[in-house]
Coordinates of C-alpha atoms in Angstrom, one line a residue:
Chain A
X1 CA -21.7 15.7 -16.0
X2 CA -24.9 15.6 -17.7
X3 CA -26.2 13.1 -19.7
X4 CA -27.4 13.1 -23.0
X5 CA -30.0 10.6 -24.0
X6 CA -31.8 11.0 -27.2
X7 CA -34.7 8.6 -28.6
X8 CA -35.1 8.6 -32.9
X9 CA -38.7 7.6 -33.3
X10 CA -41.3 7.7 -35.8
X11 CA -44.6 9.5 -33.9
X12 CA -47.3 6.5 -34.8
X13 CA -44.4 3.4 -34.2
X14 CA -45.5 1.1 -30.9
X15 CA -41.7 0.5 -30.9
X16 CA -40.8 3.8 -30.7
X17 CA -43.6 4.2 -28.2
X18 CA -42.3 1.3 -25.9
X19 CA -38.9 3.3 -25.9
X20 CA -40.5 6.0 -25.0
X21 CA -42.6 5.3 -22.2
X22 CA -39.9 3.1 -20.7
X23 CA -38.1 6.7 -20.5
X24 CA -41.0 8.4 -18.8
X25 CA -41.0 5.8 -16.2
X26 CA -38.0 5.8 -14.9
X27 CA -38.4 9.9 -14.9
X28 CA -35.1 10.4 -17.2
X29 CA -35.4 13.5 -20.1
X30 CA -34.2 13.0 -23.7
X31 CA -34.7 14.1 -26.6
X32 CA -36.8 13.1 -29.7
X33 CA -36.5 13.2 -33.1
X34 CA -38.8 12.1 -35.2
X35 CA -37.6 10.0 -38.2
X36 CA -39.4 10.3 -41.5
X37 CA -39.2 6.7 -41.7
X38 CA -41.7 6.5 -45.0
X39 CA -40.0 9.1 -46.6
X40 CA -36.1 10.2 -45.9
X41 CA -34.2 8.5 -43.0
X42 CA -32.2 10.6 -41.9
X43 CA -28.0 9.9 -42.0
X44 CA -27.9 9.5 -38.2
X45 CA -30.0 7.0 -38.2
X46 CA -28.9 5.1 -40.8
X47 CA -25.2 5.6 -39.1
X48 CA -26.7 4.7 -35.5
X49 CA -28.9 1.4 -36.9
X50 CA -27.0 0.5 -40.2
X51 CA -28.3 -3.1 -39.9
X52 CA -31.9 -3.1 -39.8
X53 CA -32.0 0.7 -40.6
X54 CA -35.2 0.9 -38.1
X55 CA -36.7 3.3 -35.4
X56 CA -36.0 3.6 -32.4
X57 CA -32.4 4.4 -31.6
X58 CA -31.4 5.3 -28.0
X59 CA -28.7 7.3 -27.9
X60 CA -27.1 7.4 -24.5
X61 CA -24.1 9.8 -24.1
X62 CA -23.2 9.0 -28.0
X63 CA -23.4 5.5 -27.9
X64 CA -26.1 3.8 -29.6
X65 CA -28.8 1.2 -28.9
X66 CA -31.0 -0.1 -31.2
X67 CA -34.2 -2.7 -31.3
X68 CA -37.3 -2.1 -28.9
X69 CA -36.4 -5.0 -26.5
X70 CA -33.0 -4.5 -26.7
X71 CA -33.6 -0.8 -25.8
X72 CA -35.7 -1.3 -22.9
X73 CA -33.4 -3.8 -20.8
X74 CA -30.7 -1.6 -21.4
X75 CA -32.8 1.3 -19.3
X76 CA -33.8 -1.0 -16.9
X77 CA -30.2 -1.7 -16.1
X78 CA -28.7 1.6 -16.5
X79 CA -31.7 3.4 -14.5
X80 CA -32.5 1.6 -11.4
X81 CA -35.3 3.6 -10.6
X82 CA -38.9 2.4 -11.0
X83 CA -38.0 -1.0 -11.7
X84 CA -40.4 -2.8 -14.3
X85 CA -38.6 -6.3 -14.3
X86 CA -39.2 -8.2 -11.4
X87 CA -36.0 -9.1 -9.7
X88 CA -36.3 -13.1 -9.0
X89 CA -34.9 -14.5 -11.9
X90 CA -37.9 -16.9 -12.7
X91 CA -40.1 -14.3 -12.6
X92 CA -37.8 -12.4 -14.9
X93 CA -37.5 -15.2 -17.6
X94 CA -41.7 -15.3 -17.4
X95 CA -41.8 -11.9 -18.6
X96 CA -39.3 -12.1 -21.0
X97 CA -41.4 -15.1 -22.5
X98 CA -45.1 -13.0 -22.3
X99 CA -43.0 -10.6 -24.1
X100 CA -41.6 -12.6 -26.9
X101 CA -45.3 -14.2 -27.1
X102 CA -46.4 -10.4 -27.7
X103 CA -44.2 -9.5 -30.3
X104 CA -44.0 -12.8 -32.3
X105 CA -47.4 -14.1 -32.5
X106 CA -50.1 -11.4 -30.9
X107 CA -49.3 -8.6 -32.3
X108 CA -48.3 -9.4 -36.0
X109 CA -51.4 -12.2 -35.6
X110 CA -53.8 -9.2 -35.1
X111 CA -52.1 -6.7 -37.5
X112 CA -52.7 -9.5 -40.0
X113 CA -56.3 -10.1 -39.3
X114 CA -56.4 -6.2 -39.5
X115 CA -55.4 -6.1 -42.9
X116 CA -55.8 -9.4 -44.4
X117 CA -58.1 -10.4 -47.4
X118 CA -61.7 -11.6 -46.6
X119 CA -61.2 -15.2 -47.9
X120 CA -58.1 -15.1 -45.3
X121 CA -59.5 -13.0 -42.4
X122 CA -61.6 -16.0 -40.7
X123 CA -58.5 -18.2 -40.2
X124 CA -56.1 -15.3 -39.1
X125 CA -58.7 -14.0 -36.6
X126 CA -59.3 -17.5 -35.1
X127 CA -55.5 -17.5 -34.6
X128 CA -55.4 -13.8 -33.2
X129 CA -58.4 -14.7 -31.1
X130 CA -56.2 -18.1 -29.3
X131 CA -53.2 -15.9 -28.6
X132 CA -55.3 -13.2 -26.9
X133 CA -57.0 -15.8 -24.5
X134 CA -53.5 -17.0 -23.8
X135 CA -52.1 -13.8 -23.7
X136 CA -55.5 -13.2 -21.1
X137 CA -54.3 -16.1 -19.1
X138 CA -50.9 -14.2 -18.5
X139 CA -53.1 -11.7 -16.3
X140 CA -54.2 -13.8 -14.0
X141 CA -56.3 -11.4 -12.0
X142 CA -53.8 -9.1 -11.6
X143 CA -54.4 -5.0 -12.6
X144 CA -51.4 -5.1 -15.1
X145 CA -49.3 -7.9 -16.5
X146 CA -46.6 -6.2 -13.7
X147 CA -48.7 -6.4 -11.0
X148 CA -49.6 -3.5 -9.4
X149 CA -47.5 -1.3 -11.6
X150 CA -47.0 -1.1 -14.8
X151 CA -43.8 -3.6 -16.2
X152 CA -41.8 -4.5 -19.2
X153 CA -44.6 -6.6 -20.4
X154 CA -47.3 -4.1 -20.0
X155 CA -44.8 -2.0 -22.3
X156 CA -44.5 -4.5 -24.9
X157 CA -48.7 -4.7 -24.6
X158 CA -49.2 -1.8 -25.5
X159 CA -49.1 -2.7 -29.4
X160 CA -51.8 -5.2 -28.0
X161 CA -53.6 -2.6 -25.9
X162 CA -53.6 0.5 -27.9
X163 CA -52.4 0.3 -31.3
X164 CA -54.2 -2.3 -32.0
X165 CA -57.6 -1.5 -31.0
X166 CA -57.0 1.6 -33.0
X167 CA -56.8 -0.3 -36.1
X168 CA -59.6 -2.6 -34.9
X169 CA -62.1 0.6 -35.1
X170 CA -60.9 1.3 -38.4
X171 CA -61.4 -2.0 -39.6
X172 CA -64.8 -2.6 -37.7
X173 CA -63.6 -5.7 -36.0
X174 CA -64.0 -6.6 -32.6
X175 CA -61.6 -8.8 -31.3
X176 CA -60.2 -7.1 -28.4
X177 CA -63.7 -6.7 -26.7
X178 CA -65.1 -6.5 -23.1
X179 CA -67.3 -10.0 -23.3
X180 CA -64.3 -11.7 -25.2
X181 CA -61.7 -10.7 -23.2
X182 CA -63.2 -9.2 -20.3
X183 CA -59.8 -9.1 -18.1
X184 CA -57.3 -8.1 -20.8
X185 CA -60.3 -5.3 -22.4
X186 CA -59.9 -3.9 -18.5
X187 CA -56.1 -4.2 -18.7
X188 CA -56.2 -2.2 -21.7
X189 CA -58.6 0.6 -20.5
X190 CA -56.6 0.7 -17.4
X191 CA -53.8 1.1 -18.5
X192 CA -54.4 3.7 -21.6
X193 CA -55.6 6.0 -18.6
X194 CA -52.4 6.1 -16.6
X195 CA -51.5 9.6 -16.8
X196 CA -47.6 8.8 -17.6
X197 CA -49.0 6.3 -20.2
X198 CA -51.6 8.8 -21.6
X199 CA -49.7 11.6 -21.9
X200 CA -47.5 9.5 -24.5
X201 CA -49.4 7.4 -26.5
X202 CA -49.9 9.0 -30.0
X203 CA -53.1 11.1 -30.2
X204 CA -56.6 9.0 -31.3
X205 CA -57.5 11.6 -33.8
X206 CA -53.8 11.6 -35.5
X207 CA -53.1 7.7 -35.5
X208 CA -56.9 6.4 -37.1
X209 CA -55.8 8.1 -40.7
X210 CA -52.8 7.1 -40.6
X211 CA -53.3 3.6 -39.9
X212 CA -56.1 3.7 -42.0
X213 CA -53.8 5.2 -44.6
X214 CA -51.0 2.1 -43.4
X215 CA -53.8 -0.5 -43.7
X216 CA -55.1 0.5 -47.4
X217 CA -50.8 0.5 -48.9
X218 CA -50.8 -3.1 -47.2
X219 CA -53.9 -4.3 -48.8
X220 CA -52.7 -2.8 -52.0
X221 CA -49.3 -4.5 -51.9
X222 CA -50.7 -7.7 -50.9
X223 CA -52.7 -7.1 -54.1
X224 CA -50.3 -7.1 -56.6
X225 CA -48.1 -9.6 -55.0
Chain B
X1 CA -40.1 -38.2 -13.2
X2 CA -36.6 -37.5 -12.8
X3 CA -35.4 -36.8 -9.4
X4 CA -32.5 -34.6 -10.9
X5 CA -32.5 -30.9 -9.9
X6 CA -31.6 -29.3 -13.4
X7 CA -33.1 -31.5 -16.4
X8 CA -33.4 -30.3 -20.1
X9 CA -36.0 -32.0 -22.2
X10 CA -33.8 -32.0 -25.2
X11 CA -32.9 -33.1 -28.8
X12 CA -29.7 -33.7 -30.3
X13 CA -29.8 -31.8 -33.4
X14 CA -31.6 -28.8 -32.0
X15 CA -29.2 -26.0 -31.9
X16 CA -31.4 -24.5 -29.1
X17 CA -31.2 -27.2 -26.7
X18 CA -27.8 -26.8 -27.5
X19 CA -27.2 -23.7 -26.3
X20 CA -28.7 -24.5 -23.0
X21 CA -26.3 -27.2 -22.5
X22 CA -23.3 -25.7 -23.5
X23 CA -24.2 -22.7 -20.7
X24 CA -24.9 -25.2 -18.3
X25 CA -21.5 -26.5 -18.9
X26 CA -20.0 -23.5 -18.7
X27 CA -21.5 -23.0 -15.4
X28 CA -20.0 -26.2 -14.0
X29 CA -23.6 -27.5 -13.4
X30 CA -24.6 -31.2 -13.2
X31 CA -28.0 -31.5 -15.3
X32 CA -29.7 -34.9 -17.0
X33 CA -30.6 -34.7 -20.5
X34 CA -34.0 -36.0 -21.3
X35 CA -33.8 -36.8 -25.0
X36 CA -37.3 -36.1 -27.0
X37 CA -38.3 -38.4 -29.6
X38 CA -40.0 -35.2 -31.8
X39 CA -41.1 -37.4 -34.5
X40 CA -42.7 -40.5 -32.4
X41 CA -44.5 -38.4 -30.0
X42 CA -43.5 -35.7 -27.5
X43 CA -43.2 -36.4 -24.0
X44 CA -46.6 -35.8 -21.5
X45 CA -43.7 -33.4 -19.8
X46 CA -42.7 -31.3 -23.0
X47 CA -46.7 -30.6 -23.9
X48 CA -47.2 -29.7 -20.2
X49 CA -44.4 -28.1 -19.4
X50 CA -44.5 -25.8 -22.6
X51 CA -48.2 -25.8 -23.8
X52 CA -48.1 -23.5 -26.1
X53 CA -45.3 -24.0 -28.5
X54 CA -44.8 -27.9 -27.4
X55 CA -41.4 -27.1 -28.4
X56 CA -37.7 -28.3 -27.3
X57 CA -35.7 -26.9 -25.1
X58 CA -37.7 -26.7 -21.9
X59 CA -35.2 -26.1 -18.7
X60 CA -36.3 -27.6 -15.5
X61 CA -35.2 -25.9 -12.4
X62 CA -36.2 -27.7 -9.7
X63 CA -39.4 -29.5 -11.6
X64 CA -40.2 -25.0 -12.7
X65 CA -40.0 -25.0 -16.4
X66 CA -38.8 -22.5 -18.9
X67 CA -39.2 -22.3 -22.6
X68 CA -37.5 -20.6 -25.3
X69 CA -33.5 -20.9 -25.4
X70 CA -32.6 -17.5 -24.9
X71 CA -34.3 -16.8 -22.2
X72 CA -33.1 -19.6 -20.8
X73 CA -29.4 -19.0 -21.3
X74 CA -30.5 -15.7 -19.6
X75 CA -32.0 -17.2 -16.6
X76 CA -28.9 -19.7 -15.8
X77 CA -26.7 -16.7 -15.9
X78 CA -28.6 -14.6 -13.8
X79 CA -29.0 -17.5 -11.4
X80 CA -25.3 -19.3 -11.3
X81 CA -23.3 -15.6 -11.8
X82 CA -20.2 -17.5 -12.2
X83 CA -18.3 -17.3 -14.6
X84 CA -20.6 -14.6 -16.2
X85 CA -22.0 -15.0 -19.3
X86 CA -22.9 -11.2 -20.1
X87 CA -20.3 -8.4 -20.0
X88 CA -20.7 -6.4 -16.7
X89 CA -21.8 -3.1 -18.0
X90 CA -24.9 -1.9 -19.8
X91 CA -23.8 -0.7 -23.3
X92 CA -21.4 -4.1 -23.8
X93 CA -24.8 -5.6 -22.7
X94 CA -26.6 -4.1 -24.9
X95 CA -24.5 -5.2 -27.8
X96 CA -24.8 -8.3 -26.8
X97 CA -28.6 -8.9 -26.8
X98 CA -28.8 -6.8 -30.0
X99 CA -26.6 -9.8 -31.7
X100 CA -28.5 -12.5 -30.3
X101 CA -31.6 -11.0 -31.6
X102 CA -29.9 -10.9 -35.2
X103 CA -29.0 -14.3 -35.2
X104 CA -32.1 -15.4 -34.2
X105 CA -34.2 -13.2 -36.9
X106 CA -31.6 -14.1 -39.2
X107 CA -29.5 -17.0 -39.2
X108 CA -31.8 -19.8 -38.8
X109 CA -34.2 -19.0 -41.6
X110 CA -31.5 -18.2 -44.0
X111 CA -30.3 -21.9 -42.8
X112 CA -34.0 -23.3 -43.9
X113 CA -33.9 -21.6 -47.3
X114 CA -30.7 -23.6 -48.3
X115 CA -31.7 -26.6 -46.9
X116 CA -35.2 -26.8 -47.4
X117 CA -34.6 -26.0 -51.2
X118 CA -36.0 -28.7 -53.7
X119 CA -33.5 -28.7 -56.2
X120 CA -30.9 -26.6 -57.7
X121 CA -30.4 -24.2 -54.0
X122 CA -31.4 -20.6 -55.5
X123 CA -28.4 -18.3 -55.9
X124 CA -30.5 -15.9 -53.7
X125 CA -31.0 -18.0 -50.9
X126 CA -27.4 -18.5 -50.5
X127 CA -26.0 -14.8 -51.1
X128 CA -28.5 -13.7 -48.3
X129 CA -26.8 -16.4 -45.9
X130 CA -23.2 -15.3 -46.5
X131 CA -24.2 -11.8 -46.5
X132 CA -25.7 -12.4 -42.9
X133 CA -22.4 -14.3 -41.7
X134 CA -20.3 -11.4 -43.3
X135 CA -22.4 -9.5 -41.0
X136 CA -21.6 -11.6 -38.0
X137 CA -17.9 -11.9 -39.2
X138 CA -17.6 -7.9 -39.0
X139 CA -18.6 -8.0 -36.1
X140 CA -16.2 -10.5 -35.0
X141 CA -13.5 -8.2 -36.6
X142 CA -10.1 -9.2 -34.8
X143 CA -11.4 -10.5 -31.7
X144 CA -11.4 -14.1 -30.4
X145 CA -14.9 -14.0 -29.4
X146 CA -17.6 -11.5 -29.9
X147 CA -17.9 -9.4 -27.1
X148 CA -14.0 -9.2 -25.8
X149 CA -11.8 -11.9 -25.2
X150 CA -13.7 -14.1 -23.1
X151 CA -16.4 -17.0 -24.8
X152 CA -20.0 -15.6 -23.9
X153 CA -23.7 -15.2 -24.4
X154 CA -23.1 -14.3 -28.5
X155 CA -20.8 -17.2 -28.4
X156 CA -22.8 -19.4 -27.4
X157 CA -26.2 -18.6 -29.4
X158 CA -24.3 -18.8 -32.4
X159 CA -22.2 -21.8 -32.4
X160 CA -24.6 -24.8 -32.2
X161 CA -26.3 -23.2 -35.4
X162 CA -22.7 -23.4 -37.0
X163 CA -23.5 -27.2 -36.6
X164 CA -25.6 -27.0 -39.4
X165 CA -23.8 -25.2 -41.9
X166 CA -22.0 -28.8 -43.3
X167 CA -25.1 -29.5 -44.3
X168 CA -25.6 -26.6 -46.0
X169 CA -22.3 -25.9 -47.7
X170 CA -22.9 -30.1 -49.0
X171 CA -26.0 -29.3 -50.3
X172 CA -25.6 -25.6 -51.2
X173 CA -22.0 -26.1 -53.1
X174 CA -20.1 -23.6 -50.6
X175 CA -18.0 -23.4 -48.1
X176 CA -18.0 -21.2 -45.4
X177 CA -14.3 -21.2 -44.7
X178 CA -13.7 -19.8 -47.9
X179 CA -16.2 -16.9 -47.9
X180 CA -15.6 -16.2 -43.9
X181 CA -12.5 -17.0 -42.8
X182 CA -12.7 -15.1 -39.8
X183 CA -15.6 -16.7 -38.8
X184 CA -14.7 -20.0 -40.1
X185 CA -11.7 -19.3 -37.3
X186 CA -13.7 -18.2 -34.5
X187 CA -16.1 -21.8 -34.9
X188 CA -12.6 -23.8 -34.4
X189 CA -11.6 -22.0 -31.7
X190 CA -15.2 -22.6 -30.1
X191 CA -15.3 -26.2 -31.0
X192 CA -12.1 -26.7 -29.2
X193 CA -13.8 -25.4 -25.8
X194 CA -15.0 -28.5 -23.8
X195 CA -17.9 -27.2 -23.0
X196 CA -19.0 -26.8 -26.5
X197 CA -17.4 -30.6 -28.0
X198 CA -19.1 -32.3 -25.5
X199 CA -22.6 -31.0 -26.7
X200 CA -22.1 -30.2 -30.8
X201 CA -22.6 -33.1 -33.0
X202 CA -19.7 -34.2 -35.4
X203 CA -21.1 -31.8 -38.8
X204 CA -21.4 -35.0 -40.5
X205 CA -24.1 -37.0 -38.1
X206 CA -26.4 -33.3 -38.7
X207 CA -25.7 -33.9 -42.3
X208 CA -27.3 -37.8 -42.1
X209 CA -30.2 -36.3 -39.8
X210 CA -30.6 -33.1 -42.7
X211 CA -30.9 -35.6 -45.6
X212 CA -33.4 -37.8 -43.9
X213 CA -35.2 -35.0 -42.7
X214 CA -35.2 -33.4 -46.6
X215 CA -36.5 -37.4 -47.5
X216 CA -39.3 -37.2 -44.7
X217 CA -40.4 -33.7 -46.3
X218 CA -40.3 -34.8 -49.5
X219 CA -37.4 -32.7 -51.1
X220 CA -35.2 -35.3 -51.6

């Protein structure tokens, strides 16, 4: 019987991304769809995520599965190939705590100090700048937060990694640089040029107007609020 | 330092250090309670053993620490299999997780906008917090618990916060029972599991603790 996996995504998401490469990694096919999420989500998505209404959406055989996190322990567990959790439980419970870190304060920290007004920028990037050394730290001297190979948490990173040094060029900041952060500015070239990881990621060229474009409605808002 | 295997550096009224202990006690598992004084001064353990949120509940395994109650739930599951905590298959899994990430995005901060209110509670802040527990009740639908018939992982990350909702409905002019019945059910039928009464605080004690809190704030 052949099995039907489909990912609904929006092209320039890191969640959607995460999702995504998670899929490459473990080698299954699917297919995408790509959500106009700014414009008109469509009525399966809003019938596969009616709570939070959000990209992505696995769809396995039918059955949905939605949030990032969520999305990418259930391939773990229902692909066993190409593991990226660690199997000791301990070791397990530390990634799922770099990965948390991630989401809640690194990268919504540095997509702040991204966007944020200049009498606000200094304080947000000090922050931003202490969760990256800590977030450093996590390394250790290893090659990627999974060791040797990539794992969950260099998944996660990749908001950190990519995405976010995107909208750093934009912005002309320099947060995530090689004398700051020499081991995690490594991490992050290392692991953009992993071919399953490059082949992925959304194009350079494609993703600096657009998050320029993302940055400039965010500023605005934040203007009239 | 306390020679017991499995210690939990803890605090009454925390609905995430109860979580831990109430899985704990569903494992069967012997484990001291180190009670943090959060107000005094936090414990030379607590800052070292979680340095960067210096927060309650840290789980001692065997003097390794672990932070953040989830994931601690999740690691005394995976460790002690029985009984199990998580459905056996992927998708029931799945649903699982997804619902303990919406209470945690959800619950707990609609909980602080009633409470923390200075005044007349906004009719907003309370609409959003039943609308979230109707959310939770639907899921619920007809079963005892939410994922099958067995008490579990959903279970047990929601109930301690239920601990709270006295407070609320005393100083938010509601009552749950009437606008979630279902739900208002399901909490009972929890309550009544010893594993759970031996760790939730009678709803009047979080009250007291609320109100003092609200004084120490300055909202009262």
């Amino acid at each position: 019987m052949g099995e039907e996996v489909k990912v609904f995504g929006y092209w320039a998401s890191p969640y959607s991304y995460r999702a995504e490469l998670a899929l490459k990694l473990k080698g299954v096919s699917y297919e995408y769809i790509n959500e106009d999420i700014f414009g008109n989500k469509s009525d399966l998505l809003l019938k596969y995520n009616p709570i939070h209404k959000k990209v992505p959406v696995l769809l396995h055989n039918g059955k949905p599965i939605v949030e990032s996190l969520v999305i990418l322990e259930y391939i773990e567990e229902t692909w066993k190939q190409n593991p990226y959790l660690p199997q000791d439980p301990y070791d397990k419970a530390t990634a799922r705590f770099w990965i948390k870190f991630i989401d809640e304060k690194c990268f919504p920290t540095l997509w702040l100090a991204a966007w944020s007004p200049e009498n606000e920028r200094e304080k947000v990037t000090n922050e931003a700048c202490e969760y990256l050394k800590t977030l450093e730290s996590a390394l250790n001297g290893k090659k990627f937060f999974g060791g040797e190979t990539i794992g969950m948490v260099d998944i996660v990173a990749s908001s950190v990694g990519y995405f976010i040094r995107v909208t750093q060029e934009i912005m002309g900041l320099n947060l995530l640089s090689a004398d700051k952060f020499p081991q995690l500015f490594q991490w992050s070239e290392d692991f953009a040029n992993c071919s399953i990881v490059k082949e992925s990621l959304p194009p350079r060229d494609k993703l600096l107007p657009f998050v320029k474009g993302l940055i400039a409605k965010y500023q605005q808002d934040n203007a009239k609020a | 330092m306390s020679k017991a295997k499995l210690v939990i550096l803890d605090c009454w009224v925390s609905p995430f250090c109860m979580r831990v202990k109430i899985a704990l006690n569903e494992k069967g598992l012997e484990y001291e309670a180190q009670a943090e004084d959060l107000f005094g001064g936090k414990s030379e353990l607590l800052l070292s053993s979680n340095p960067i949120y210096k927060k309650v509940p840290v789980f001692l395994h065997d003097g390794k620490p672990l932070c953040e109650s989830i994931i601690i739930v999740n690691y005394i599951d995976e460790t002690w299999s029985s009984p199990p905590l998580l459905p056996p298959c992927s998708y029931g899994r799945a649903q699982a997780r997804f619902w303990a990430d919406f209470i945690d995005k959800k619950v707990f901060d609609a909980c602080g906008n009633i409470w923390r209110s200075k005044g007349e509670v906004p009719v907003e802040a309370k609409k959003e917090f039943i609308e979230i527990l109707k959310q939770l009740e639907e899921a619920l639908g007809d079963k005892d618990y939410f994922i099958g018939t067995t008490f579990g992982f959903v279970d047990i990350i929601l109930i301690p916060l239920t601990s709270w909702f006295f407070a609320l409905e005393k100083i938010g002019g509601f009552t749950v029972e009437a606008e979630c019945p279902k739900l208002s059910n399901w909490m009972k039928r929890c309550l009544q599991r010893e594993s759970v009464a031996k760790v939730v605080p009678p709803p009047e004690k979080v009250y007291e603790f609320v109100l003092m809190f609200r004084k120490m704030q300055g909202i009262d």
